[in-house]
C-alpha cells in the first residue's frame, strides 16, 4: 500500500510521544513492504528526522506554520472559528496529495479534520488523547479529573470565573467543535488508543459504533538497545526509582513528592526526567540527596535511564490514554507503580510477570508502597514483547482496508 502519515507535530526540534509514535508506525509499515510518506508542518526538518527517512520517502510540509492561540487567553474564551479554520486548512493540504495514496492516516490535535474531507478519500485518524471532546485535550481541571460534559462548563478552562459573555462564546466553540467531530467520525474511520478514551468520547457523543481500539505500541528493538547501555544498567548502592514526566500538575510529580516529603529512605534515590512549568518550584522545594532532577532527556537516554532503574513510577493524576512510558517500562522488565486511572489498567496484559504493574486508587497509597518497595528484577533476556509495533501492524492494515458502510 501507499500510505501517507499526517501530523502537525513534525518536524519538531524535540519530538514528543505522538511524533515518535507516527515515525515508529511509519518505519514499521515501510519495513513490512509498504511505501510511507509524511505530511507535516512548515518547519525545517531536523537532521534527526531526516535520518529516520529511507531513500525515496517524501516529507511534505504543506500544513504550514503551527496554529497560534487566536487570543483565546487574552479574551478569556474559546474562539468558535479557531479549530474549524485550522482543520479546514489541514484538510485542504491532505486533499492536494491524497489521490497519490491508498490511505491517509492522521495523528494530531484536530479530529474535526475529517469533517472537511470528501468521503472518497480512504482516511483514518488515531485519537491519542481526550481532545475529541475536550478542547484542553486532557480532561483535567482544578487538580482533578474532569467529567463535565456540558459545553458551558468548559468555559472554566478558558478563564477562571468566566463572565456570561465568555461562557456563551466558549460554549458555542465547544458545541461547534463537537458537532464537527461527530460528523468527522461518521464520515471517516477512527482508532482510539484505549477503550478508556473511547468511553470518554461516548459520554458526549452517545452510544454507537464509534471506531476501533488499538493500543499504543513501542519500537521494541529500540527499547532492547537501551539495555545494552553500560551507564544505565550499572548497579548502584542505592535503590533507584525513575520517573519520566512533564513537570506540571496533571502529571502528578508534585503531588507524589508532597506525599513523599521527609519519608524517602536514605538507601533510595528518586530520579526525575522531564521539564515543565513546575520544574523550578519542585527543584527548589524537593531537590536534595534523595531526589534528583535531570531535566529534558532525548529518547535514547530516557530509555537507558528506564532500563537502569530498579523501579519505575508513573504518577499521573490525569487519565492517561495509553501511556508509552508504562509500555516501555514493562517491556524492559521494570516493576512499575501507577494510579488506576484512564487506560492504564488496560495495560496489565503487557506485564512480563505477575505484579509487575501495580495500580493504586490514591496517590498516598502509591507513595506508601514506593517507600517500602525493594524487589529487584535483573533479567534482561526477555522474549518478544506483545506491545511491539509489529504486533499491531496486522490490525491497522485491516482497518486501512476496511470499506466504511
Tab-separated table of C-alpha atoms in Angstrom:
chain	number	residue	atom	x	y	z
A	1	UNK	CA	0.000	0.000	0.000
A	2	UNK	CA	0.973	3.626	-0.482
A	3	UNK	CA	0.425	5.302	2.883
A	4	UNK	CA	0.521	8.983	3.855
A	5	UNK	CA	1.167	9.685	7.542
A	6	UNK	CA	-0.065	13.114	8.628
A	7	UNK	CA	0.801	15.023	11.810
A	8	UNK	CA	1.280	18.662	12.707
A	9	UNK	CA	3.775	17.564	15.406
A	10	UNK	CA	6.540	17.029	12.822
A	11	UNK	CA	9.042	18.435	12.124
A	12	UNK	CA	9.933	19.480	15.680
A	13	UNK	CA	13.316	20.080	17.377
A	14	UNK	CA	12.245	17.977	20.390
A	15	UNK	CA	9.634	15.491	19.143
A	16	UNK	CA	7.183	14.237	21.734
A	17	UNK	CA	5.440	10.925	22.158
A	18	UNK	CA	2.879	11.428	19.395
A	19	UNK	CA	5.533	12.344	16.833
A	20	UNK	CA	7.639	9.328	17.829
A	21	UNK	CA	4.539	7.134	17.504
A	22	UNK	CA	3.998	8.334	13.930
A	23	UNK	CA	7.591	7.597	12.956
A	24	UNK	CA	7.571	4.226	14.708
A	25	UNK	CA	4.452	3.164	12.824
A	26	UNK	CA	5.692	4.603	9.540
A	27	UNK	CA	9.030	2.818	9.765
A	28	UNK	CA	7.371	-0.490	10.661
A	29	UNK	CA	4.991	-0.231	7.708
A	30	UNK	CA	7.898	0.637	5.424
A	31	UNK	CA	9.830	-2.394	6.655
A	32	UNK	CA	6.739	-4.547	6.052
A	33	UNK	CA	6.901	-3.694	2.356
A	34	UNK	CA	4.609	-0.677	2.120
A	35	UNK	CA	5.578	2.794	0.945
A	36	UNK	CA	5.146	5.531	3.553
A	37	UNK	CA	5.427	9.296	3.094
A	38	UNK	CA	4.826	12.042	5.655
A	39	UNK	CA	2.826	15.264	5.657
A	40	UNK	CA	3.854	17.687	8.385
A	41	UNK	CA	4.085	21.347	9.334
A	42	UNK	CA	6.108	24.035	7.601
A	43	UNK	CA	9.113	23.966	9.931
A	44	UNK	CA	12.516	22.938	8.623
A	45	UNK	CA	13.175	19.223	9.163
A	46	UNK	CA	15.835	18.379	11.710
A	47	UNK	CA	18.810	16.147	10.978
A	48	UNK	CA	17.312	13.600	13.393
A	49	UNK	CA	14.073	13.455	11.403
A	50	UNK	CA	15.829	13.217	8.052
A	51	UNK	CA	17.923	10.346	9.389
A	52	UNK	CA	14.712	8.417	10.082
A	53	UNK	CA	13.592	8.603	6.443
A	54	UNK	CA	14.501	5.940	3.908
A	55	UNK	CA	15.607	6.752	0.351
A	56	UNK	CA	12.580	7.630	-1.745
A	57	UNK	CA	10.403	8.716	1.174
A	58	UNK	CA	8.846	12.174	0.939
A	59	UNK	CA	8.287	14.707	3.715
A	60	UNK	CA	5.687	17.253	2.631
A	61	UNK	CA	5.467	20.466	4.662
A	62	UNK	CA	2.054	21.607	3.438
A	63	UNK	CA	0.382	22.034	6.845
A	64	UNK	CA	2.107	25.383	7.277
A	65	UNK	CA	3.046	27.119	10.499
A	66	UNK	CA	1.851	25.664	13.812
A	67	UNK	CA	-1.550	27.133	14.804
A	68	UNK	CA	-1.490	30.122	17.120
A	69	UNK	CA	-3.730	30.788	20.092
A	70	UNK	CA	-6.114	33.247	18.376
A	71	UNK	CA	-6.032	35.427	21.530
A	72	UNK	CA	-8.104	32.906	23.496
A	73	UNK	CA	-6.070	33.613	26.611
A	74	UNK	CA	-6.477	37.391	26.411
A	75	UNK	CA	-10.207	37.231	25.589
A	76	UNK	CA	-10.895	34.552	28.189
A	77	UNK	CA	-12.951	32.465	25.779
A	78	UNK	CA	-12.512	29.665	23.268
A	79	UNK	CA	-12.821	31.002	19.724
A	80	UNK	CA	-15.596	29.231	17.742
A	81	UNK	CA	-13.657	29.717	14.482
A	82	UNK	CA	-10.145	28.672	15.519
A	83	UNK	CA	-10.414	24.874	15.337
A	84	UNK	CA	-12.682	24.741	12.269
A	85	UNK	CA	-10.324	27.087	10.411
A	86	UNK	CA	-7.232	25.012	11.196
A	87	UNK	CA	-8.968	21.710	10.462
A	88	UNK	CA	-10.182	23.008	7.103
A	89	UNK	CA	-6.675	24.218	6.243
A	90	UNK	CA	-5.192	20.826	7.112
A	91	UNK	CA	-7.892	19.074	5.095
A	92	UNK	CA	-7.030	21.159	2.044
A	93	UNK	CA	-3.390	20.075	2.360
A	94	UNK	CA	-4.459	16.429	2.553
A	95	UNK	CA	-6.767	16.723	-0.468
A	96	UNK	CA	-3.928	18.215	-2.530
A	97	UNK	CA	-1.938	14.955	-2.473
A	98	UNK	CA	-4.347	12.269	-1.200
A	99	UNK	CA	-5.011	10.810	-4.651
A	100	UNK	CA	-1.405	9.576	-4.719
A	101	UNK	CA	-2.058	7.239	-1.773
A	102	UNK	CA	-4.175	4.223	-0.882
A	103	UNK	CA	-4.756	5.501	2.643
A	104	UNK	CA	-4.153	8.669	4.668
A	105	UNK	CA	-3.514	8.219	8.416
A	106	UNK	CA	-3.742	11.305	10.643
A	107	UNK	CA	-2.299	11.626	14.158
A	108	UNK	CA	-2.933	15.094	15.527
A	109	UNK	CA	-4.927	17.532	17.582
A	110	UNK	CA	-7.753	18.454	15.208
A	111	UNK	CA	-10.102	15.458	14.982
A	112	UNK	CA	-12.620	17.571	13.064
A	113	UNK	CA	-10.269	17.485	10.054
A	114	UNK	CA	-12.280	14.553	8.655
A	115	UNK	CA	-15.426	16.719	8.644
A	116	UNK	CA	-13.835	18.698	5.796
A	117	UNK	CA	-12.592	15.727	3.760
A	118	UNK	CA	-14.522	14.197	0.849
A	119	UNK	CA	-15.854	10.718	1.537
A	120	UNK	CA	-13.927	9.088	-1.339
A	121	UNK	CA	-10.577	9.560	0.452
A	122	UNK	CA	-9.577	6.488	2.472
A	123	UNK	CA	-8.856	8.412	5.666
A	124	UNK	CA	-8.087	7.053	9.130
A	125	UNK	CA	-7.237	9.031	12.244
A	126	UNK	CA	-5.880	7.835	15.572
A	127	UNK	CA	-7.070	9.568	18.721
A	128	UNK	CA	-4.226	9.680	21.232
A	129	UNK	CA	-5.913	11.817	23.899
A	130	UNK	CA	-9.272	13.167	25.042
A	131	UNK	CA	-9.205	16.015	22.542
A	132	UNK	CA	-12.160	14.570	20.641
A	133	UNK	CA	-14.479	16.414	23.030
A	134	UNK	CA	-12.188	18.375	25.390
A	135	UNK	CA	-10.560	21.484	23.958
A	136	UNK	CA	-7.771	21.183	26.538
A	137	UNK	CA	-7.234	17.556	25.398
A	138	UNK	CA	-6.657	16.076	28.865
A	139	UNK	CA	-9.956	16.415	30.811
A	140	UNK	CA	-8.252	17.733	33.930
A	141	UNK	CA	-9.314	20.788	35.923
A	142	UNK	CA	-8.756	22.189	39.413
A	143	UNK	CA	-6.360	19.394	40.295
A	144	UNK	CA	-8.732	16.556	39.429
A	145	UNK	CA	-10.124	14.533	36.531
A	146	UNK	CA	-12.937	16.423	34.794
A	147	UNK	CA	-16.145	14.516	33.997
A	148	UNK	CA	-18.226	17.504	32.874
A	149	UNK	CA	-19.972	17.187	29.530
A	150	UNK	CA	-21.935	20.456	29.353
A	151	UNK	CA	-20.290	22.928	26.918
A	152	UNK	CA	-20.972	25.782	29.348
A	153	UNK	CA	-18.760	24.080	31.954
A	154	UNK	CA	-15.838	24.094	29.508
A	155	UNK	CA	-15.680	27.893	29.773
A	156	UNK	CA	-13.946	27.452	33.151
A	157	UNK	CA	-10.876	26.119	31.315
A	158	UNK	CA	-10.655	29.185	29.087
A	159	UNK	CA	-10.533	31.559	32.065
A	160	UNK	CA	-11.105	31.410	35.806
A	161	UNK	CA	-14.557	32.730	36.661
A	162	UNK	CA	-15.852	33.497	33.140
A	163	UNK	CA	-18.491	36.175	32.759
A	164	UNK	CA	-21.740	35.444	30.934
A	165	UNK	CA	-20.411	36.545	27.532
A	166	UNK	CA	-17.225	34.494	27.858
A	167	UNK	CA	-19.255	31.467	28.938
A	168	UNK	CA	-21.604	31.870	25.975
A	169	UNK	CA	-18.786	32.197	23.418
A	170	UNK	CA	-16.819	29.247	24.833
A	171	UNK	CA	-19.931	27.055	24.874
A	172	UNK	CA	-20.564	27.993	21.234
A	173	UNK	CA	-16.991	26.986	20.352
A	174	UNK	CA	-17.317	23.643	22.147
A	175	UNK	CA	-20.678	22.811	20.572
A	176	UNK	CA	-19.445	23.631	17.088
A	177	UNK	CA	-16.260	21.633	17.573
A	178	UNK	CA	-18.084	18.572	18.923
A	179	UNK	CA	-20.640	18.660	16.094
A	180	UNK	CA	-17.810	18.656	13.576
A	181	UNK	CA	-16.052	15.776	15.351
A	182	UNK	CA	-19.261	13.716	15.354
A	183	UNK	CA	-19.543	14.367	11.621
A	184	UNK	CA	-15.856	13.512	11.153
A	185	UNK	CA	-16.138	10.177	12.952
A	186	UNK	CA	-19.244	9.254	10.960
A	187	UNK	CA	-17.626	10.111	7.623
A	188	UNK	CA	-14.227	8.509	8.141
A	189	UNK	CA	-12.558	5.760	10.178
A	190	UNK	CA	-11.180	6.388	13.662
A	191	UNK	CA	-8.882	4.475	16.011
A	192	UNK	CA	-8.781	5.091	19.773
A	193	UNK	CA	-5.589	4.097	21.603
A	194	UNK	CA	-7.567	2.721	24.545
A	195	UNK	CA	-11.078	1.698	25.453
A	196	UNK	CA	-10.884	4.360	28.160
A	197	UNK	CA	-10.769	7.299	25.743
A	198	UNK	CA	-13.403	5.685	23.551
A	199	UNK	CA	-15.704	5.553	26.604
A	200	UNK	CA	-14.846	9.165	27.382
A	201	UNK	CA	-15.973	10.131	23.880
A	202	UNK	CA	-19.235	8.201	24.370
A	203	UNK	CA	-20.113	10.454	27.308
A	204	UNK	CA	-20.519	13.335	24.889
A	205	UNK	CA	-21.382	11.592	21.622
A	206	UNK	CA	-23.752	8.931	22.932
A	207	UNK	CA	-23.762	5.197	22.170
A	208	UNK	CA	-22.812	3.913	18.759
A	209	UNK	CA	-20.157	2.149	16.718
A	210	UNK	CA	-17.526	4.804	17.314
A	211	UNK	CA	-14.356	3.426	15.817
A	212	UNK	CA	-11.917	0.704	16.841
A	213	UNK	CA	-9.483	0.372	19.745
A	214	UNK	CA	-5.815	-0.321	19.012
A	215	UNK	CA	-3.450	0.221	21.925
A	216	UNK	CA	-0.328	2.312	21.616
A	217	UNK	CA	2.840	0.414	20.829
A	218	UNK	CA	6.596	0.836	21.027
A	219	UNK	CA	9.639	0.015	18.923
A	220	UNK	CA	10.854	-2.959	20.922
A	221	UNK	CA	14.138	-3.088	19.019
A	222	UNK	CA	14.965	0.414	20.225
A	223	UNK	CA	13.917	-0.498	23.758
A	224	UNK	CA	16.131	-3.589	23.734
A	225	UNK	CA	19.094	-1.481	22.624
A	226	UNK	CA	18.688	0.617	25.774
A	227	UNK	CA	19.528	-2.398	27.915
A	228	UNK	CA	22.972	-2.539	26.332
A	229	UNK	CA	23.980	0.914	27.614
A	230	UNK	CA	26.517	0.293	30.423
A	231	UNK	CA	25.884	3.548	32.354
A	232	UNK	CA	22.189	2.796	32.514
A	233	UNK	CA	22.467	-0.737	33.869
A	234	UNK	CA	25.429	-0.255	36.224
A	235	UNK	CA	24.411	-1.269	39.745
A	236	UNK	CA	24.276	1.402	42.408
A	237	UNK	CA	24.467	1.279	46.172
A	238	UNK	CA	21.014	2.856	46.470
A	239	UNK	CA	17.666	1.606	45.182
A	240	UNK	CA	16.987	3.617	42.024
A	241	UNK	CA	13.442	4.869	41.336
A	242	UNK	CA	12.845	6.545	37.980
A	243	UNK	CA	10.123	8.952	36.812
A	244	UNK	CA	9.838	10.408	33.300
A	245	UNK	CA	7.111	13.029	33.046
A	246	UNK	CA	6.285	16.582	32.099
A	247	UNK	CA	6.558	18.663	35.248
A	248	UNK	CA	3.116	20.153	35.536
A	249	UNK	CA	0.158	19.410	37.790
A	250	UNK	CA	-1.731	16.813	35.690
A	251	UNK	CA	1.304	14.504	35.574
A	252	UNK	CA	1.297	14.215	39.364
A	253	UNK	CA	5.018	14.516	40.106
A	254	UNK	CA	4.437	17.377	42.538
A	255	UNK	CA	1.612	15.504	44.267
A	256	UNK	CA	3.810	12.433	44.701
A	257	UNK	CA	6.747	14.443	46.048
A	258	UNK	CA	4.431	16.081	48.567
A	259	UNK	CA	3.326	12.644	49.789
A	260	UNK	CA	6.968	11.537	50.000
A	261	UNK	CA	8.400	14.640	51.666
A	262	UNK	CA	10.618	13.614	54.565
A	263	UNK	CA	9.767	9.933	54.056
A	264	UNK	CA	12.172	8.700	51.368
A	265	UNK	CA	14.635	6.213	52.917
A	266	UNK	CA	18.318	7.097	52.736
A	267	UNK	CA	19.016	3.978	50.650
A	268	UNK	CA	16.597	5.102	47.921
A	269	UNK	CA	17.319	7.558	45.082
A	270	UNK	CA	14.410	9.167	43.199
A	271	UNK	CA	15.498	10.347	39.730
A	272	UNK	CA	13.119	12.559	37.721
A	273	UNK	CA	13.488	13.273	33.994
A	274	UNK	CA	11.427	15.977	32.324
A	275	UNK	CA	10.743	19.674	32.334
A	276	UNK	CA	7.699	21.898	32.578
A	277	UNK	CA	6.143	24.865	34.303
A	278	UNK	CA	6.598	23.349	37.784
A	279	UNK	CA	10.264	22.478	37.378
A	280	UNK	CA	11.792	25.443	39.219
A	281	UNK	CA	9.278	25.176	42.049
A	282	UNK	CA	9.767	21.432	42.515
A	283	UNK	CA	13.557	21.669	42.321
A	284	UNK	CA	13.658	24.434	44.919
A	285	UNK	CA	11.416	22.510	47.283
A	286	UNK	CA	12.475	18.884	46.889
A	287	UNK	CA	15.901	18.523	45.203
A	288	UNK	CA	18.480	17.031	47.517
A	289	UNK	CA	20.373	13.902	48.443
A	290	UNK	CA	17.481	11.532	47.693
A	291	UNK	CA	15.721	13.443	44.878
A	292	UNK	CA	17.483	14.372	41.610
A	293	UNK	CA	16.075	16.324	38.643
A	294	UNK	CA	17.681	15.602	35.267
A	295	UNK	CA	15.670	17.966	33.053
A	296	UNK	CA	14.786	17.041	29.480
A	297	UNK	CA	16.453	13.917	28.046
A	298	UNK	CA	16.470	12.693	24.467
A	299	UNK	CA	14.670	9.431	23.831
A	300	UNK	CA	17.646	7.019	23.805
A	301	UNK	CA	18.922	8.401	27.110
A	302	UNK	CA	15.408	8.264	28.560
A	303	UNK	CA	15.162	4.580	27.670
A	304	UNK	CA	18.637	3.921	29.070
A	305	UNK	CA	17.673	5.535	32.379
A	306	UNK	CA	14.497	3.457	32.491
A	307	UNK	CA	16.442	0.277	31.750
A	308	UNK	CA	18.877	1.031	34.570
A	309	UNK	CA	16.198	1.732	37.175
A	310	UNK	CA	15.107	-0.678	39.897
A	311	UNK	CA	11.568	0.719	39.889
A	312	UNK	CA	9.578	2.981	37.535
A	313	UNK	CA	6.780	5.247	38.751
A	314	UNK	CA	4.139	6.917	36.558
A	315	UNK	CA	2.263	9.205	38.991
A	316	UNK	CA	-0.164	10.850	36.546
A	317	UNK	CA	-3.257	12.377	38.136
A	318	UNK	CA	-4.937	12.751	34.761
A	319	UNK	CA	-6.459	9.801	32.940
A	320	UNK	CA	-3.615	8.624	30.725
A	321	UNK	CA	-4.917	7.359	27.398
A	322	UNK	CA	-2.315	4.629	26.862
A	323	UNK	CA	0.999	5.621	28.408
A	324	UNK	CA	4.005	4.557	26.329
A	325	UNK	CA	6.150	5.242	29.401
A	326	UNK	CA	4.425	2.288	31.043
A	327	UNK	CA	4.765	0.109	27.943
A	328	UNK	CA	8.496	0.852	27.813
A	329	UNK	CA	8.957	0.001	31.488
A	330	UNK	CA	7.017	-3.250	31.130
A	331	UNK	CA	8.991	-4.214	28.015
A	332	UNK	CA	12.234	-3.630	29.936
A	333	UNK	CA	11.009	-5.818	32.785
A	334	UNK	CA	10.954	-2.924	35.252
A	335	UNK	CA	8.379	-3.105	38.074
A	336	UNK	CA	6.036	-0.144	37.691
A	337	UNK	CA	3.730	1.777	40.033
A	338	UNK	CA	0.868	3.943	38.739
A	339	UNK	CA	-2.623	5.138	39.569
A	340	UNK	CA	-5.540	3.011	38.362
A	341	UNK	CA	-6.924	5.667	36.036
A	342	UNK	CA	-7.789	6.064	32.370
A	343	UNK	CA	-6.293	3.485	30.040
A	344	UNK	CA	-3.588	2.351	32.482
A	345	UNK	CA	-5.483	-0.707	33.841
A	346	UNK	CA	-5.802	-1.941	30.237
A	347	UNK	CA	-2.009	-2.306	30.103
A	348	UNK	CA	-1.913	-5.183	32.591
A	349	UNK	CA	-1.988	-7.555	29.613
A	350	UNK	CA	1.556	-6.415	28.686
A	351	UNK	CA	3.128	-7.292	32.063
A	352	UNK	CA	6.100	-9.662	31.878
A	353	UNK	CA	5.315	-11.302	35.235
A	354	UNK	CA	2.608	-11.166	37.935
A	355	UNK	CA	2.726	-7.979	39.961
A	356	UNK	CA	4.932	-6.080	37.522
A	357	UNK	CA	2.354	-3.291	37.104
A	358	UNK	CA	0.942	-2.286	40.483
A	359	UNK	CA	-2.025	0.101	40.435
A	360	UNK	CA	-3.379	2.288	43.226
A	361	UNK	CA	-6.572	4.236	43.788
A	362	UNK	CA	-4.889	7.140	45.583
A	363	UNK	CA	-1.510	8.885	45.460
A	364	UNK	CA	-0.956	8.351	49.178
A	365	UNK	CA	-1.325	4.593	48.719
A	366	UNK	CA	1.184	4.676	45.845
A	367	UNK	CA	3.662	6.671	47.942
A	368	UNK	CA	3.308	4.287	50.885
A	369	UNK	CA	4.113	1.312	48.654
A	370	UNK	CA	7.004	3.097	46.945
A	371	UNK	CA	8.980	3.709	50.132
A	372	UNK	CA	8.760	0.027	51.120
A	373	UNK	CA	9.361	-1.480	47.667
A	374	UNK	CA	12.705	-3.262	47.368
A	375	UNK	CA	12.177	-6.006	44.800
A	376	UNK	CA	14.920	-6.375	42.193
A	377	UNK	CA	14.365	-7.792	38.719
A	378	UNK	CA	17.671	-8.059	36.879
A	379	UNK	CA	16.618	-10.286	33.984
A	380	UNK	CA	17.278	-8.721	30.558
A	381	UNK	CA	16.849	-11.672	28.163
A	382	UNK	CA	13.123	-11.211	27.691
A	383	UNK	CA	11.367	-12.725	24.648
A	384	UNK	CA	9.481	-10.657	22.109
A	385	UNK	CA	7.125	-8.031	23.521
A	386	UNK	CA	3.436	-8.201	22.568
A	387	UNK	CA	3.245	-4.393	22.682
A	388	UNK	CA	5.772	-4.053	19.863
A	389	UNK	CA	4.671	-2.115	16.799
A	390	UNK	CA	4.998	-5.249	14.654
A	391	UNK	CA	2.229	-6.901	16.675
A	392	UNK	CA	-0.154	-4.042	15.916
A	393	UNK	CA	0.502	-3.800	12.171
A	394	UNK	CA	-1.971	-6.526	11.042
A	395	UNK	CA	-4.905	-4.881	12.831
A	396	UNK	CA	-4.010	-1.442	11.483
A	397	UNK	CA	-3.738	-2.787	7.931
A	398	UNK	CA	-7.119	-4.441	8.390
A	399	UNK	CA	-8.609	-1.058	9.310
A	400	UNK	CA	-6.881	0.577	6.349
A	401	UNK	CA	-8.519	-1.939	4.003
A	402	UNK	CA	-11.976	-1.802	5.580
A	403	UNK	CA	-14.582	-0.034	3.476
A	404	UNK	CA	-16.873	2.130	5.669
A	405	UNK	CA	-20.540	1.181	5.498
